[in-house]
Amino acid sequence: MSEILLRKLQNYLGFSEIERKAVLSLPSQTITLPARQGLEEDTGGDGDVYVIEDGFACRYRMLSDGRRQILCYLVPGDVIDLRRFITGAPPPPAVSMSQLRMRAIPSSAVLGMIERMPRLMRALWWSTIVDESIVQEWLVSLGQRTALERISHLFCELLVRLKAVGMAEQDSFRLPVTQAELADTLGLSTVHVNRTLQELRRMDQITLQNGIVTVTSFEKLQALALFSPAYLQMRAATPPPLRPASA
Amino acid sequence: MSEILLRKLQNYLGFSEIERKAVLSLPSQTITLPARQGLEEDTGGDGDVYVIEDGFACRYRMLSDGRRQILCYLVPGDVIDLRRFITGAPPPPAVSMSQLRMRAIPSSAVLGMIERMPRLMRALWWSTIVDESIVQEWLVSLGQRTALERISHLFCELLVRLKAVGMAEQDSFRLPVTQAELADTLGLSTVHVNRTLQELRRMDQITLQNGIVTVTSFEKLQALALFSPAYLQMRAATPPPLRPASA
DNA sequence: CCCGTAAATCAACATGGGTTAATCTCGGCC
DNA sequence: GGCCGAGATTAACCCATGTTGATTTACGGG
């Protein structure tokens, strides 16, 4: 297993050398798939656990008349299908939003590890709790925040999440997401997402080119978005970048 | 423990006589509190697990400028603080919306039970998964559904959930919730909630008096709301009423 | 270098839902 | 029986966001 999972889990708990080794030596197989492809085809109910290494994906729900709501983003470091692995309940459908690289870890290996190392189990649980908190925070955004606040909030959240796994620079990160997908994420129309992005640029809050978001001042954006990172439940400091966000 | 928890869990799995007995003989203590009171004061971090017996409560999040989003309803049969009990992470604040009666079950008793009876553990887990699915479905509502659809959807959901624990009649249930609270639930203004309720009445879809919602035709309301109960993951049939919904 | 397509942008107009501020209803209480 | 406060209801007006449809830009493939 690559380092990214360890980075992710270390946001929640500190680990001993032995625990770190256990994570890094999990057997895994790399899976790559192109943008806009359903994840189920490649991650079918075989019970493996997947960790995103690079690229974005999302879960979504469609209404019968074609409206779509994106339920969560799956970004590098995220562990997916943990729930299915534990409860057997299938999660909502997911698609890649960009080219995606992930690792499949046999569930038996995960099971073995968490049985021997309760702190790792706790960290994995913790990550599922945070995933829930994120959905709740999105509910707050859709229910209460204006378009400007919603976009700003999403950017703040992604910057923090991606920095936590070394996939963002100090003030910028790669966002391989289309404006139409942002619209389905935020409950807005494509046109209005575009307008609002323009406005954020005009306000000199962000820069967005070639899929790279750069934040002028995180503090200002955070204030604008009414963002407070507590719901992400991370320990204070974030580790140094794993590699350039432009990768 | 009263029968309501058993009713709730039986929506997910069938149980043996022994398992049923185990649930019913859980030690518990009744807690009553008035409307609009924070639950934390009475259910502080003592690690107990609580089951709502009668009345509604909700979890919510406030923004710094006073906007409030209700994150979920806690209704009869719901098990709360299960997550905290497992992970130690404190959930968002909660308040009672009506007079509330619940049972506190010592966590040790719950632990003992689920260790001996894996099917009960599975059912409890299942209920937490469903709680998550509900939040996701609310996200779909706030992101994609119109005001009319949102209210209709909420009513459909509550009817199904409450019927599942015997707290609703065939087509009606008690909704001890103010229009302002509905507004904070659905991301609408109080005025618009009122307008929309009027419209539902004018359309002859519902009746709402004295806090009792009566649905004219569940099928029609369901179609209007784009409601499909799959996300509630209940086994087909619902049991007969526990007692009148007007209680 | 040209084409074709997806994504972004823009303009013009429409509307669902927000805001404000009265007014009304009704149960509880003295 | 009148007062009071909470909640429900209305009306009038406004604006944030949606819709439609055209245009431009970016970019991979031939």
XYZ file of C-alpha atoms in Angstrom, chain A residues 59 61 63-65 67-72 83 86-90 92 122 125-126 128-129 132 135-140 142-146 149-150 153 183-188 226 228 231 233, chain B residues 59 61 63-65 67-72 83 86-90 92 122 125-126 128-129 132 135-140 142-146 149-150 153 183-188 226 228 231 233:
96
model
C -21.256 9.266 -5.478
C -28.295 10.004 -6.801
C -34.180 11.402 -9.739
C -36.504 9.729 -12.183
C -36.732 12.875 -14.310
C -32.074 15.641 -11.993
C -28.859 14.565 -10.330
C -27.426 15.305 -6.931
C -23.823 14.533 -6.134
C -23.650 13.170 -2.604
C -19.946 13.234 -1.890
C -19.237 0.430 4.857
C -18.773 -4.083 7.155
C -22.506 -4.136 6.652
C -23.133 -5.513 3.209
C -25.322 -2.566 2.253
C -24.504 -1.281 -1.223
C -25.108 4.778 -4.016
C -10.471 3.297 15.341
C -14.047 4.198 11.822
C -13.140 7.758 12.415
C -16.318 7.036 8.117
C -17.628 9.398 10.780
C -20.825 11.580 7.434
C -22.482 15.185 4.075
C -24.121 17.000 6.975
C -22.079 20.077 6.255
C -23.124 19.923 2.615
C -26.707 19.816 3.833
C -26.019 23.032 5.716
C -27.546 23.598 0.371
C -30.042 24.622 3.000
C -28.543 27.841 4.261
C -25.637 29.156 2.259
C -25.853 31.399 -0.800
C -20.833 30.857 0.112
C -21.437 27.344 -1.192
C -17.132 26.547 1.313
C -23.647 22.604 -10.220
C -24.939 19.123 -9.399
C -22.859 19.198 -6.250
C -24.078 22.531 -4.988
C -27.691 22.462 -6.108
C -27.146 25.303 -8.573
C -18.657 30.600 7.021
C -14.982 26.203 10.124
C -16.302 19.013 11.271
C -11.990 16.466 12.875
C -30.126 17.589 15.491
C -26.156 23.089 13.045
C -24.022 29.248 11.408
C -22.281 32.094 13.138
C -24.849 34.591 11.853
C -28.946 30.661 10.237
C -29.900 27.178 11.333
C -30.071 23.917 9.450
C -31.806 20.921 10.932
C -29.780 17.831 10.108
C -32.140 15.038 11.039
C -22.243 6.454 17.213
C -18.947 3.354 19.504
C -16.496 6.008 18.448
C -16.460 8.651 21.131
C -17.114 11.431 18.642
C -19.791 13.839 19.876
C -24.130 17.761 16.626
C -26.208 -6.132 12.647
C -25.591 -1.081 12.567
C -28.184 -1.218 9.913
C -27.135 3.794 11.591
C -26.671 3.167 7.875
C -27.043 8.182 6.887
C -29.348 12.583 5.391
C -28.255 11.843 1.839
C -31.831 11.878 0.673
C -32.352 15.210 2.393
C -29.346 16.467 0.469
C -31.099 15.406 -2.705
C -32.373 20.507 -0.797
C -30.278 20.300 -3.914
C -32.835 19.198 -6.479
C -36.414 19.229 -5.293
C -38.780 22.194 -5.380
C -41.585 18.306 -3.603
C -39.502 18.819 -0.476
C -41.082 14.100 0.361
C -38.417 25.835 7.179
C -35.076 25.172 8.869
C -35.411 21.539 7.880
C -36.127 22.149 4.239
C -33.987 25.186 3.540
C -37.038 27.391 2.958
C -40.394 11.711 -6.371
C -39.108 6.070 -3.373
C -33.344 4.295 0.898
C -34.191 -0.188 3.552
